[in-house]
Amino acid sequence: MPEPLIFEKSSPERKGYLFPSLDVPIFENSLSSEAAREDLPLPELSELDVVRHFTRLSQENFSIDTHFYPLGSCTMKYNPKIHDELASLSGFSDLHPFQPEDQVQGALEIMFQLQNLLAEITGMDSISLEPAAGAHGEFTGLLMVQAYFKDKKESRRQVLVPDSSHGTNPATAAMAGYEVVQIPSNSRGGVELESLKQSLSENVAALMLTNPNTLGLFDENILEITRLVHEKGGILYYDGANLNPILGIARPGDFGFDVVHVNLHKTFTIPHGGGGPGAGPVGVKKFLEPYLPVPIVKKKKNSGQEWYYLDDHYPKSIGKIKAYYGNFLHLVRGLAYILSQGAEGLKRIAELSVLNANYMKEALKKYYDLPYDRMCQHEFVLSAKKQKAYGVKASDIAKRLLDYGFHPPTIYFPLIVEEALMIEPTETESREMLDKFIRAMIQIAEEAEKNPSLVKGAPYTTPISRVDEVLAARKPNLCWC
Amino acid sequence: MILPHTESEIKEMLSALGLSSLEEMFYDIPEKTRLKRPLNLPPKMSEAELRKQFKQLAGKNHPLSDQISFLGAGVYRHHIPAIIPALISRGEFATAYTPYQAEASQGTLQAIYEYQSLICKLVGMEAANASHYDGATALAEAGFMAADISQKNEILISRGVHPHYRQVIQTYSKGGEISLMELPLIEGETAIQEAEKMVSPKTAGIILQSPNFFGCLENILAFSELCRKNKIPLIISVNEPLAYGILKPPGELGADIVAGEGQSLGIPTSFGGPHVGFIAVKQQHIRKLPGRLVGMTLDKSGKPAFTLTLQAREQHIRREKASSNICTNQSLCAVANAIYLSVLGKQGVQEAAWQCYHKAHYAFHEWEKETGLTPLFKAKFFHEFAMQIPIQSEKFLKEMKKHGILAGYPIEIDYPEFPGGILLTITEVNTKEEILDFSKKAQKVLDLQKCLNH
């Protein structure tokens, strides 16, 4: 811990912020001793103390702005700075959610436009911008599925998820009250059709599918899969975590998906913020519209003028999924991104993200095991099986990459690949950067063979060495008390 | 934004793959579902065009800073120290992912550990998660926790809880983990006598908000005794954490879970988001917390270090058996909270809270005396209170807006039992002049209405 805790830098009676003087008389009949708190154990620092503290902390991070960050499944592309400038305009950031409609027409117009553009991009009929993140969007989607079947007086208890799915899919299905049935993958990395057929019944509410899946592979049987599920009256849920490589190439709605969530913080380049906030809009086909969370932004003519308004007249709605109307400032960023790209730009993003991934995959497959040797989409999954023979695991390779100045790929996911290294370069990286990363990976493969202890001892250049996770879990210390 | 690839690089990269066109990379997508037309989107814009377009859109809005506002109702305007946007917009914080690789993420991890600790100190608890989507969703998942702790299903929730929060928890309950029963209000406070009658062997926990939606301070102690007696957890929902700069924190009054919203602590109102939720608990419940947790541990050389911990509760490990499906949270907003609580510190947080308190009480008495508005309730409050308007609240608010004043929130939207009631909020941002201006304009509006009625 090179930087002490903020509490350790505190000095009694020091102040960091000056308020305007109180301009009203003190209220004499003040708080009783039962109501008032005795002590407020917060730190006491100067403004400069705090600035240096958090600046130093920031410098202990790897980030997109400082490092190549090919973290699979997370779409760590460059986040254009202009979006932050736009989101911080006081006409957006200084709005209250309960201001009268005539004072927020610009904000509602942004939401309206984003709803329409996301519907076009995903091939859906209607969009709710309310969910705050991908998993939140999944929950919203499944509650709509539940409401739909309840309306139809059908009792369906199961949700199918492939074994390659994100952990949020089964967790969401359980939270929405469903029994989770796992479908195995076939030898090409797609959904095993025979197992799917066997699992399908009148008891299945939905199949949740990520396509391209978490192996980075597009399931060629997609039309057969959606046909089979629909045939049994089930709903097709599209997990949009991997939407990036099909932007402008194909649309989930056209494959037959009925519900889609989109991760604005992945595909649409909202900064990840060290884990959030994100935004997870949900799109649906017409027949699910009545169940959308409220409100939805609508447009009408008001004495000849265009007028935007929040419509919460959806009697069959699942209700509100979040207070107010979603992570609005992120919606500003998302819209700015789409407008800055246009149709051609979005398609180019998809193409170059796929080109970058395939370029790296081809260069690395001689050195690392490639369990599914076929054309990938925006990401690909290697296995450190070969290196394991020398006692070097995927996690060791990840740590060693830090010494080479790269953020590692996602490791040990998807679960169906042994010692998985999941690499997603994104389209914003240049070929030079890909080549540098490829060279580092090749060198680490050599080190694993010739000097495995070097790799197993990594990292050597970070502010700390490997952490004792067992200690952290055995005696959890979550608060400086 | 322009991508870095030159045309010749693209050709070389394709030839390294043995391909002659970009299109060939997509042959796994069934031909008939590939898009045969360009997406129907507006033509692309340069940075300069974007800036112009969004300034125009922003110009169609009317920010709070350009008018006098007494709007609160769960979202509060406070002074935001300039260092907060400056620090959280640093790329090292803003463009990092979830800190899965501890060695490359000590900055985020330590900042979040400090955030967890600062939140605990403010509300008097012993452990907090690394943030949640917002106060409403945090409360809903706190409800799930209560059901898990008590192994029962029925949650009693006060009608004094923010209406959006009640709607969200209602939506969350559709998964079947909990069912909800509403605790009625008497004089703006949750009725303890009713609660005593409603608690049954099925009760999983009680949810109370304090200060509640009407600004009234609830008797947390009485409810914690009731919960203690029935061995069920008490959940306190918090909209305005700054109140606990001066009020006795829920943790000291017997709350088992405190779930709330951190927007007040350094985050702009932002038309409702992103804000940031938190869930804080007593030590014995930490393994039931949803979401990420940052813990302090040691590195291999024995140095203190931070890491995500107790991940066995989480979806990426436990899948359908996880305690919640949450993955992405509101990390950067949590860092903003940590910076706010650090730079204001002990004295600054107290001062902000006292200023809210004194100004709100000044306004309350001033308006009661001068305007013909009457208090709806007698309960103690922090910086927010409900008043009865002698005319239709919609009419009143519209007329006040013409005078440049947002005169509060019409509570009959959510509480038809209070027609003509408005909720008014005064924070340290409001000045005496604004408060007096409200009096003058309110008198004018009400006098005019009286004349029109005669």
PDB file of N, CA and C in Angstrom, chain A residues 1 20 23 27 35 37 53 57-58 61-62 85 91 93-96 99 102-103 106-107 109 120 146 165 172 249 272-275 318 320 348 356 399 431 465-466 468 477 480, chain B residues 5 7 12 35 37 40 51 60-62 64-65 72 90 94 96-97 101 103-104 108 113-114 117 121-122 171 174 244 246 248 269-271 296-298 300 304 319 325 329 355 401:
ATOM      1  N   MET A   1       0.852  -1.194   0.000  1.00  0.00           N
ATOM      2  CA  MET A   1       0.000   0.000   0.000  1.00  0.00           C
ATOM      3  C   MET A   1       0.885   1.240   0.000  1.00  0.00           C
ATOM      4  N   PRO A  20     -20.398  29.153   1.901  1.00  0.00           N
ATOM      5  CA  PRO A  20     -20.860  30.521   2.152  1.00  0.00           C
ATOM      6  C   PRO A  20     -21.383  30.593   3.598  1.00  0.00           C
ATOM      7  N   ASP A  23     -26.793  32.514   6.145  1.00  0.00           N
ATOM      8  CA  ASP A  23     -27.413  33.832   6.021  1.00  0.00           C
ATOM      9  C   ASP A  23     -28.801  33.893   6.663  1.00  0.00           C
ATOM     10  N   PHE A  27     -31.654  28.184  14.028  1.00  0.00           N
ATOM     11  CA  PHE A  27     -32.938  27.735  14.574  1.00  0.00           C
ATOM     12  C   PHE A  27     -32.729  27.332  16.033  1.00  0.00           C
ATOM     13  N   ALA A  35     -31.999  12.901  19.323  1.00  0.00           N
ATOM     14  CA  ALA A  35     -32.008  12.958  17.859  1.00  0.00           C
ATOM     15  C   ALA A  35     -30.629  13.289  17.285  1.00  0.00           C
ATOM     16  N   ARG A  37     -26.549  13.391  16.683  1.00  0.00           N
ATOM     17  CA  ARG A  37     -25.443  12.440  16.838  1.00  0.00           C
ATOM     18  C   ARG A  37     -24.327  13.088  17.649  1.00  0.00           C
ATOM     19  N   HIS A  53      -4.101  12.679  -2.666  1.00  0.00           N
ATOM     20  CA  HIS A  53      -4.445  11.304  -2.302  1.00  0.00           C
ATOM     21  C   HIS A  53      -5.116  10.586  -3.468  1.00  0.00           C
ATOM     22  N   LEU A  57      -3.818   7.616  -5.968  1.00  0.00           N
ATOM     23  CA  LEU A  57      -4.551   6.351  -6.115  1.00  0.00           C
ATOM     24  C   LEU A  57      -4.809   6.068  -7.594  1.00  0.00           C
ATOM     25  N   SER A  58      -5.260   7.091  -8.308  1.00  0.00           N
ATOM     26  CA  SER A  58      -5.584   6.851  -9.725  1.00  0.00           C
ATOM     27  C   SER A  58      -4.362   6.309 -10.456  1.00  0.00           C
ATOM     28  N   ASN A  61      -3.732   2.591 -11.055  1.00  0.00           N
ATOM     29  CA  ASN A  61      -4.650   1.829 -11.926  1.00  0.00           C
ATOM     30  C   ASN A  61      -4.082   1.651 -13.318  1.00  0.00           C
ATOM     31  N   PHE A  62      -4.394   0.518 -13.931  1.00  0.00           N
ATOM     32  CA  PHE A  62      -4.324   0.397 -15.383  1.00  0.00           C
ATOM     33  C   PHE A  62      -5.677   0.875 -15.909  1.00  0.00           C
ATOM     34  N   GLU A  85     -17.444  15.869 -22.185  1.00  0.00           N
ATOM     35  CA  GLU A  85     -17.708  17.306 -22.234  1.00  0.00           C
ATOM     36  C   GLU A  85     -19.211  17.558 -22.421  1.00  0.00           C
ATOM     37  N   GLY A  91     -26.934  22.121 -18.877  1.00  0.00           N
ATOM     38  CA  GLY A  91     -28.273  21.845 -19.411  1.00  0.00           C
ATOM     39  C   GLY A  91     -28.663  20.375 -19.309  1.00  0.00           C
ATOM     40  N   SER A  93     -26.583  18.084 -16.761  1.00  0.00           N
ATOM     41  CA  SER A  93     -26.222  17.574 -15.427  1.00  0.00           C
ATOM     42  C   SER A  93     -26.982  18.293 -14.315  1.00  0.00           C
ATOM     43  N   ASP A  94     -27.442  19.503 -14.598  1.00  0.00           N
ATOM     44  CA  ASP A  94     -28.115  20.280 -13.553  1.00  0.00           C
ATOM     45  C   ASP A  94     -29.628  20.261 -13.730  1.00  0.00           C
ATOM     46  N   LEU A  95     -30.154  19.112 -14.158  1.00  0.00           N
ATOM     47  CA  LEU A  95     -31.602  18.959 -14.295  1.00  0.00           C
ATOM     48  C   LEU A  95     -32.116  18.058 -13.184  1.00  0.00           C
ATOM     49  N   HIS A  96     -33.293  18.389 -12.681  1.00  0.00           N
ATOM     50  CA  HIS A  96     -33.921  17.551 -11.657  1.00  0.00           C
ATOM     51  C   HIS A  96     -34.958  16.656 -12.334  1.00  0.00           C
ATOM     52  N   GLN A  99     -38.514  18.112 -12.653  1.00  0.00           N
ATOM     53  CA  GLN A  99     -38.813  19.406 -13.271  1.00  0.00           C
ATOM     54  C   GLN A  99     -39.981  19.252 -14.243  1.00  0.00           C
ATOM     55  N   ASP A 102     -41.902  21.129 -19.669  1.00  0.00           N
ATOM     56  CA  ASP A 102     -41.478  22.197 -20.575  1.00  0.00           C
ATOM     57  C   ASP A 102     -40.048  22.642 -20.290  1.00  0.00           C
ATOM     58  N   GLN A 103     -39.489  22.257 -19.141  1.00  0.00           N
ATOM     59  CA  GLN A 103     -38.106  22.646 -18.828  1.00  0.00           C
ATOM     60  C   GLN A 103     -37.082  21.588 -19.219  1.00  0.00           C
ATOM     61  N   GLY A 106     -35.258  19.223 -24.124  1.00  0.00           N
ATOM     62  CA  GLY A 106     -34.007  18.769 -24.757  1.00  0.00           C
ATOM     63  C   GLY A 106     -33.589  17.394 -24.242  1.00  0.00           C
ATOM     64  N   ALA A 107     -33.745  17.176 -22.940  1.00  0.00           N
ATOM     65  CA  ALA A 107     -33.380  15.884 -22.341  1.00  0.00           C
ATOM     66  C   ALA A 107     -34.291  14.782 -22.882  1.00  0.00           C
ATOM     67  N   GLU A 109     -35.901  14.827 -25.661  1.00  0.00           N
ATOM     68  CA  GLU A 109     -35.605  14.620 -27.086  1.00  0.00           C
ATOM     69  C   GLU A 109     -34.425  13.666 -27.257  1.00  0.00           C
ATOM     70  N   GLU A 120     -33.552   0.732 -34.163  1.00  0.00           N
ATOM     71  CA  GLU A 120     -33.079   0.488 -35.532  1.00  0.00           C
ATOM     72  C   GLU A 120     -31.823  -0.410 -35.534  1.00  0.00           C
ATOM     73  N   GLN A 146     -42.060 -12.946 -17.937  1.00  0.00           N
ATOM     74  CA  GLN A 146     -42.938 -13.498 -16.899  1.00  0.00           C
ATOM     75  C   GLN A 146     -44.342 -12.870 -16.989  1.00  0.00           C
ATOM     76  N   SER A 165     -22.607 -19.219 -21.172  1.00  0.00           N
ATOM     77  CA  SER A 165     -23.210 -17.901 -20.916  1.00  0.00           C
ATOM     78  C   SER A 165     -22.511 -17.140 -19.795  1.00  0.00           C
ATOM     79  N   THR A 172     -29.777 -14.055 -13.063  1.00  0.00           N
ATOM     80  CA  THR A 172     -30.976 -13.265 -13.333  1.00  0.00           C
ATOM     81  C   THR A 172     -32.214 -14.151 -13.395  1.00  0.00           C
ATOM     82  N   ILE A 249     -24.087  -5.017 -39.366  1.00  0.00           N
ATOM     83  CA  ILE A 249     -23.860  -6.226 -40.163  1.00  0.00           C
ATOM     84  C   ILE A 249     -25.124  -7.088 -40.133  1.00  0.00           C
ATOM     85  N   HIS A 272     -16.125   2.811 -18.349  1.00  0.00           N
ATOM     86  CA  HIS A 272     -16.564   1.807 -17.371  1.00  0.00           C
ATOM     87  C   HIS A 272     -16.451   2.287 -15.921  1.00  0.00           C
ATOM     88  N   GLY A 273     -15.680   3.334 -15.677  1.00  0.00           N
ATOM     89  CA  GLY A 273     -15.652   3.935 -14.346  1.00  0.00           C
ATOM     90  C   GLY A 273     -15.116   3.038 -13.239  1.00  0.00           C
ATOM     91  N   GLY A 274     -14.299   2.047 -13.582  1.00  0.00           N
ATOM     92  CA  GLY A 274     -13.792   1.138 -12.560  1.00  0.00           C
ATOM     93  C   GLY A 274     -14.870   0.181 -12.072  1.00  0.00           C
ATOM     94  N   GLY A 275     -15.879  -0.047 -12.913  1.00  0.00           N
ATOM     95  CA  GLY A 275     -16.923  -1.018 -12.541  1.00  0.00           C
ATOM     96  C   GLY A 275     -18.324  -0.460 -12.673  1.00  0.00           C
ATOM     97  N   ILE A 318     -44.423  -3.926 -16.198  1.00  0.00           N
ATOM     98  CA  ILE A 318     -43.859  -4.610 -15.030  1.00  0.00           C
ATOM     99  C   ILE A 318     -43.647  -3.621 -13.887  1.00  0.00           C
ATOM    100  N   LYS A 320     -41.773   0.079 -12.298  1.00  0.00           N
ATOM    101  CA  LYS A 320     -40.486   0.761 -12.408  1.00  0.00           C
ATOM    102  C   LYS A 320     -39.382  -0.205 -12.017  1.00  0.00           C
ATOM    103  N   ARG A 348     -18.166  -0.051 -39.695  1.00  0.00           N
ATOM    104  CA  ARG A 348     -16.705  -0.092 -39.697  1.00  0.00           C
ATOM    105  C   ARG A 348     -16.182  -0.571 -38.337  1.00  0.00           C
ATOM    106  N   ASN A 356      -9.287  -7.104 -35.988  1.00  0.00           N
ATOM    107  CA  ASN A 356      -8.258  -7.073 -34.944  1.00  0.00           C
ATOM    108  C   ASN A 356      -8.203  -8.399 -34.181  1.00  0.00           C
ATOM    109  N   LYS A 399      -0.721 -12.209 -14.902  1.00  0.00           N
ATOM    110  CA  LYS A 399       0.102 -11.363 -14.025  1.00  0.00           C
ATOM    111  C   LYS A 399       1.387 -10.932 -14.728  1.00  0.00           C
ATOM    112  N   ARG A 431      -2.652  -1.529 -35.350  1.00  0.00           N
ATOM    113  CA  ARG A 431      -1.925  -2.772 -35.581  1.00  0.00           C
ATOM    114  C   ARG A 431      -0.621  -2.812 -34.788  1.00  0.00           C
ATOM    115  N   SER A 465       2.581  -6.871  -4.957  1.00  0.00           N
ATOM    116  CA  SER A 465       2.684  -8.188  -5.590  1.00  0.00           C
ATOM    117  C   SER A 465       1.350  -8.903  -5.388  1.00  0.00           C
ATOM    118  N   ARG A 466       1.301 -10.191  -5.723  1.00  0.00           N
ATOM    119  CA  ARG A 466       0.008 -10.894  -5.661  1.00  0.00           C
ATOM    120  C   ARG A 466      -0.588 -10.836  -4.256  1.00  0.00           C
ATOM    121  N   ASP A 468      -3.064 -11.899  -1.013  1.00  0.00           N
ATOM    122  CA  ASP A 468      -3.510 -13.077  -0.280  1.00  0.00           C
ATOM    123  C   ASP A 468      -5.037 -13.078  -0.237  1.00  0.00           C
ATOM    124  N   ASN A 477     -12.069  -7.862   5.943  1.00  0.00           N
ATOM    125  CA  ASN A 477     -11.878  -6.515   6.480  1.00  0.00           C
ATOM    126  C   ASN A 477     -12.414  -5.550   5.422  1.00  0.00           C
ATOM    127  N   TRP A 480     -12.588   0.387   7.520  1.00  0.00           N
ATOM    128  CA  TRP A 480     -11.536   0.899   8.405  1.00  0.00           C
ATOM    129  C   TRP A 480     -12.218   1.365   9.681  1.00  0.00           C
TER     130      TRP A 480
ATOM    131  N   HIS B   5      -6.829   2.393 -38.198  1.00  0.00           N
ATOM    132  CA  HIS B   5      -6.351   1.581 -39.327  1.00  0.00           C
ATOM    133  C   HIS B   5      -6.282   2.366 -40.637  1.00  0.00           C
ATOM    134  N   GLU B   7      -5.920   2.107 -44.864  1.00  0.00           N
ATOM    135  CA  GLU B   7      -6.431   1.142 -45.843  1.00  0.00           C
ATOM    136  C   GLU B   7      -5.391   0.055 -46.142  1.00  0.00           C
ATOM    137  N   GLU B  12      -3.232  -5.598 -45.495  1.00  0.00           N
ATOM    138  CA  GLU B  12      -2.185  -6.502 -44.988  1.00  0.00           C
ATOM    139  C   GLU B  12      -2.724  -7.446 -43.926  1.00  0.00           C
ATOM    140  N   LEU B  35     -27.618  -7.848 -42.922  1.00  0.00           N
ATOM    141  CA  LEU B  35     -28.294  -6.609 -43.314  1.00  0.00           C
ATOM    142  C   LEU B  35     -27.866  -6.229 -44.736  1.00  0.00           C
ATOM    143  N   ARG B  37     -28.810  -3.453 -46.246  1.00  0.00           N
ATOM    144  CA  ARG B  37     -28.905  -1.999 -46.421  1.00  0.00           C
ATOM    145  C   ARG B  37     -28.142  -1.341 -45.283  1.00  0.00           C
ATOM    146  N   ASN B  40     -30.529   2.771 -40.783  1.00  0.00           N
ATOM    147  CA  ASN B  40     -31.174   4.054 -41.027  1.00  0.00           C
ATOM    148  C   ASN B  40     -30.850   5.016 -39.872  1.00  0.00           C
ATOM    149  N   ARG B  51     -20.776  18.977 -30.867  1.00  0.00           N
ATOM    150  CA  ARG B  51     -20.789  19.982 -29.804  1.00  0.00           C
ATOM    151  C   ARG B  51     -21.934  20.966 -30.042  1.00  0.00           C
ATOM    152  N   LYS B  60     -32.334  23.674 -24.800  1.00  0.00           N
ATOM    153  CA  LYS B  60     -33.789  23.517 -24.703  1.00  0.00           C
ATOM    154  C   LYS B  60     -34.213  23.140 -23.288  1.00  0.00           C
ATOM    155  N   ASN B  61     -33.223  22.885 -22.435  1.00  0.00           N
ATOM    156  CA  ASN B  61     -33.531  22.564 -21.038  1.00  0.00           C
ATOM    157  C   ASN B  61     -33.311  23.792 -20.173  1.00  0.00           C
ATOM    158  N   HIS B  62     -33.858  23.711 -18.979  1.00  0.00           N
ATOM    159  CA  HIS B  62     -33.776  24.849 -18.080  1.00  0.00           C
ATOM    160  C   HIS B  62     -33.122  24.377 -16.778  1.00  0.00           C
ATOM    161  N   LEU B  64     -31.366  23.894 -13.115  1.00  0.00           N
ATOM    162  CA  LEU B  64     -31.743  24.408 -11.795  1.00  0.00           C
ATOM    163  C   LEU B  64     -30.983  25.681 -11.448  1.00  0.00           C
ATOM    164  N   SER B  65     -29.730  25.749 -11.884  1.00  0.00           N
ATOM    165  CA  SER B  65     -28.902  26.894 -11.504  1.00  0.00           C
ATOM    166  C   SER B  65     -29.400  28.203 -12.107  1.00  0.00           C
ATOM    167  N   GLY B  72     -36.989  18.710  -4.275  1.00  0.00           N
ATOM    168  CA  GLY B  72     -36.115  17.704  -3.671  1.00  0.00           C
ATOM    169  C   GLY B  72     -36.719  16.342  -3.950  1.00  0.00           C
ATOM    170  N   ARG B  90     -10.446  11.832 -14.241  1.00  0.00           N
ATOM    171  CA  ARG B  90      -9.127  11.298 -14.613  1.00  0.00           C
ATOM    172  C   ARG B  90      -9.319   9.951 -15.307  1.00  0.00           C
ATOM    173  N   ALA B  94     -11.743   6.786 -14.635  1.00  0.00           N
ATOM    174  CA  ALA B  94     -12.952   6.706 -15.464  1.00  0.00           C
ATOM    175  C   ALA B  94     -12.888   5.599 -16.503  1.00  0.00           C
ATOM    176  N   ALA B  96     -11.079   2.656 -16.365  1.00  0.00           N
ATOM    177  CA  ALA B  96     -10.671   1.332 -15.888  1.00  0.00           C
ATOM    178  C   ALA B  96     -11.914   0.451 -15.801  1.00  0.00           C
ATOM    179  N   TYR B  97     -11.704  -0.856 -15.862  1.00  0.00           N
ATOM    180  CA  TYR B  97     -12.827  -1.772 -15.685  1.00  0.00           C
ATOM    181  C   TYR B  97     -12.915  -2.177 -14.213  1.00  0.00           C
ATOM    182  N   GLN B 101      -8.215  -7.559 -11.615  1.00  0.00           N
ATOM    183  CA  GLN B 101      -6.776  -7.807 -11.438  1.00  0.00           C
ATOM    184  C   GLN B 101      -6.271  -6.841 -10.364  1.00  0.00           C
ATOM    185  N   GLU B 103      -3.552  -6.290  -8.772  1.00  0.00           N
ATOM    186  CA  GLU B 103      -2.252  -5.619  -8.877  1.00  0.00           C
ATOM    187  C   GLU B 103      -2.317  -4.416  -9.814  1.00  0.00           C
ATOM    188  N   ALA B 104      -3.284  -4.440 -10.758  1.00  0.00           N
ATOM    189  CA  ALA B 104      -3.392  -3.357 -11.734  1.00  0.00           C
ATOM    190  C   ALA B 104      -4.520  -2.405 -11.378  1.00  0.00           C
ATOM    191  N   THR B 108      -8.484   2.012  -7.770  1.00  0.00           N
ATOM    192  CA  THR B 108      -9.930   1.842  -7.627  1.00  0.00           C
ATOM    193  C   THR B 108     -10.242   1.078  -6.347  1.00  0.00           C
ATOM    194  N   TYR B 113     -12.606   0.863  -1.045  1.00  0.00           N
ATOM    195  CA  TYR B 113     -12.499   0.467   0.375  1.00  0.00           C
ATOM    196  C   TYR B 113     -12.745   1.692   1.266  1.00  0.00           C
ATOM    197  N   GLU B 114     -12.171   2.809   0.873  1.00  0.00           N
ATOM    198  CA  GLU B 114     -12.382   4.038   1.642  1.00  0.00           C
ATOM    199  C   GLU B 114     -13.848   4.476   1.571  1.00  0.00           C
ATOM    200  N   SER B 117     -15.861   2.394   3.885  1.00  0.00           N
ATOM    201  CA  SER B 117     -15.600   2.784   5.275  1.00  0.00           C
ATOM    202  C   SER B 117     -16.299   4.102   5.608  1.00  0.00           C
ATOM    203  N   LYS B 121     -19.215   4.881   8.391  1.00  0.00           N
ATOM    204  CA  LYS B 121     -19.081   5.860   9.473  1.00  0.00           C
ATOM    205  C   LYS B 121     -20.259   6.830   9.467  1.00  0.00           C
ATOM    206  N   LEU B 122     -20.713   7.208   8.286  1.00  0.00           N
ATOM    207  CA  LEU B 122     -21.807   8.169   8.195  1.00  0.00           C
ATOM    208  C   LEU B 122     -23.114   7.588   8.731  1.00  0.00           C
ATOM    209  N   THR B 171     -41.713  -4.094  -8.159  1.00  0.00           N
ATOM    210  CA  THR B 171     -41.280  -4.775  -9.389  1.00  0.00           C
ATOM    211  C   THR B 171     -40.323  -5.913  -9.050  1.00  0.00           C
ATOM    212  N   LYS B 174     -41.583  -9.360  -7.932  1.00  0.00           N
ATOM    213  CA  LYS B 174     -42.259 -10.258  -8.865  1.00  0.00           C
ATOM    214  C   LYS B 174     -41.501 -11.552  -9.119  1.00  0.00           C
ATOM    215  N   TYR B 244     -27.405  12.624   8.125  1.00  0.00           N
ATOM    216  CA  TYR B 244     -26.699  11.940   9.206  1.00  0.00           C
ATOM    217  C   TYR B 244     -25.372  12.605   9.550  1.00  0.00           C
ATOM    218  N   ILE B 246     -25.670  15.291  11.136  1.00  0.00           N
ATOM    219  CA  ILE B 246     -26.058  15.795  12.464  1.00  0.00           C
ATOM    220  C   ILE B 246     -27.041  14.878  13.207  1.00  0.00           C
ATOM    221  N   LYS B 248     -28.591  11.336  14.710  1.00  0.00           N
ATOM    222  CA  LYS B 248     -28.069  10.057  15.205  1.00  0.00           C
ATOM    223  C   LYS B 248     -28.230   9.019  14.102  1.00  0.00           C
ATOM    224  N   THR B 269     -27.605  16.392  -9.917  1.00  0.00           N
ATOM    225  CA  THR B 269     -28.956  15.798  -9.993  1.00  0.00           C
ATOM    226  C   THR B 269     -29.163  15.020 -11.293  1.00  0.00           C
ATOM    227  N   SER B 270     -28.547  15.491 -12.405  1.00  0.00           N
ATOM    228  CA  SER B 270     -28.414  14.690 -13.633  1.00  0.00           C
ATOM    229  C   SER B 270     -29.708  14.118 -14.197  1.00  0.00           C
ATOM    230  N   PHE B 271     -30.818  14.790 -14.039  1.00  0.00           N
ATOM    231  CA  PHE B 271     -32.103  14.303 -14.540  1.00  0.00           C
ATOM    232  C   PHE B 271     -32.388  12.886 -14.039  1.00  0.00           C
ATOM    233  N   MET B 296      -9.483  -5.458   2.675  1.00  0.00           N
ATOM    234  CA  MET B 296      -8.056  -5.219   2.856  1.00  0.00           C
ATOM    235  C   MET B 296      -7.401  -6.542   3.229  1.00  0.00           C
ATOM    236  N   THR B 297      -6.264  -6.791   2.609  1.00  0.00           N
ATOM    237  CA  THR B 297      -5.528  -8.012   2.925  1.00  0.00           C
ATOM    238  C   THR B 297      -4.034  -7.688   2.826  1.00  0.00           C
ATOM    239  N   LEU B 298      -3.213  -8.694   2.612  1.00  0.00           N
ATOM    240  CA  LEU B 298      -1.770  -8.470   2.459  1.00  0.00           C
ATOM    241  C   LEU B 298      -1.329  -8.987   1.105  1.00  0.00           C
ATOM    242  N   LYS B 300       1.991 -10.683  -1.211  1.00  0.00           N
ATOM    243  CA  LYS B 300       2.932 -11.773  -0.947  1.00  0.00           C
ATOM    244  C   LYS B 300       4.075 -11.337  -0.045  1.00  0.00           C
ATOM    245  N   PRO B 304       0.215  -4.227   3.113  1.00  0.00           N
ATOM    246  CA  PRO B 304      -1.241  -4.122   2.994  1.00  0.00           C
ATOM    247  C   PRO B 304      -1.637  -3.954   1.520  1.00  0.00           C
ATOM    248  N   ARG B 319     -23.256 -18.403 -10.331  1.00  0.00           N
ATOM    249  CA  ARG B 319     -24.323 -18.453 -11.330  1.00  0.00           C
ATOM    250  C   ARG B 319     -25.706 -18.437 -10.674  1.00  0.00           C
ATOM    251  N   ASN B 325     -27.875 -10.877  -9.006  1.00  0.00           N
ATOM    252  CA  ASN B 325     -27.296 -10.944 -10.359  1.00  0.00           C
ATOM    253  C   ASN B 325     -26.415  -9.740 -10.658  1.00  0.00           C
ATOM    254  N   ASN B 329     -21.790  -1.950 -11.253  1.00  0.00           N
ATOM    255  CA  ASN B 329     -22.466  -1.149 -10.217  1.00  0.00           C
ATOM    256  C   ASN B 329     -22.311   0.326 -10.569  1.00  0.00           C
ATOM    257  N   GLN B 355     -26.469  23.780   7.938  1.00  0.00           N
ATOM    258  CA  GLN B 355     -27.008  24.850   7.088  1.00  0.00           C
ATOM    259  C   GLN B 355     -28.343  24.441   6.476  1.00  0.00           C
ATOM    260  N   LYS B 401     -43.786  28.990 -11.156  1.00  0.00           N
ATOM    261  CA  LYS B 401     -42.775  28.777 -12.204  1.00  0.00           C
ATOM    262  C   LYS B 401     -42.661  30.012 -13.098  1.00  0.00           C
TER     263      LYS B 401
END
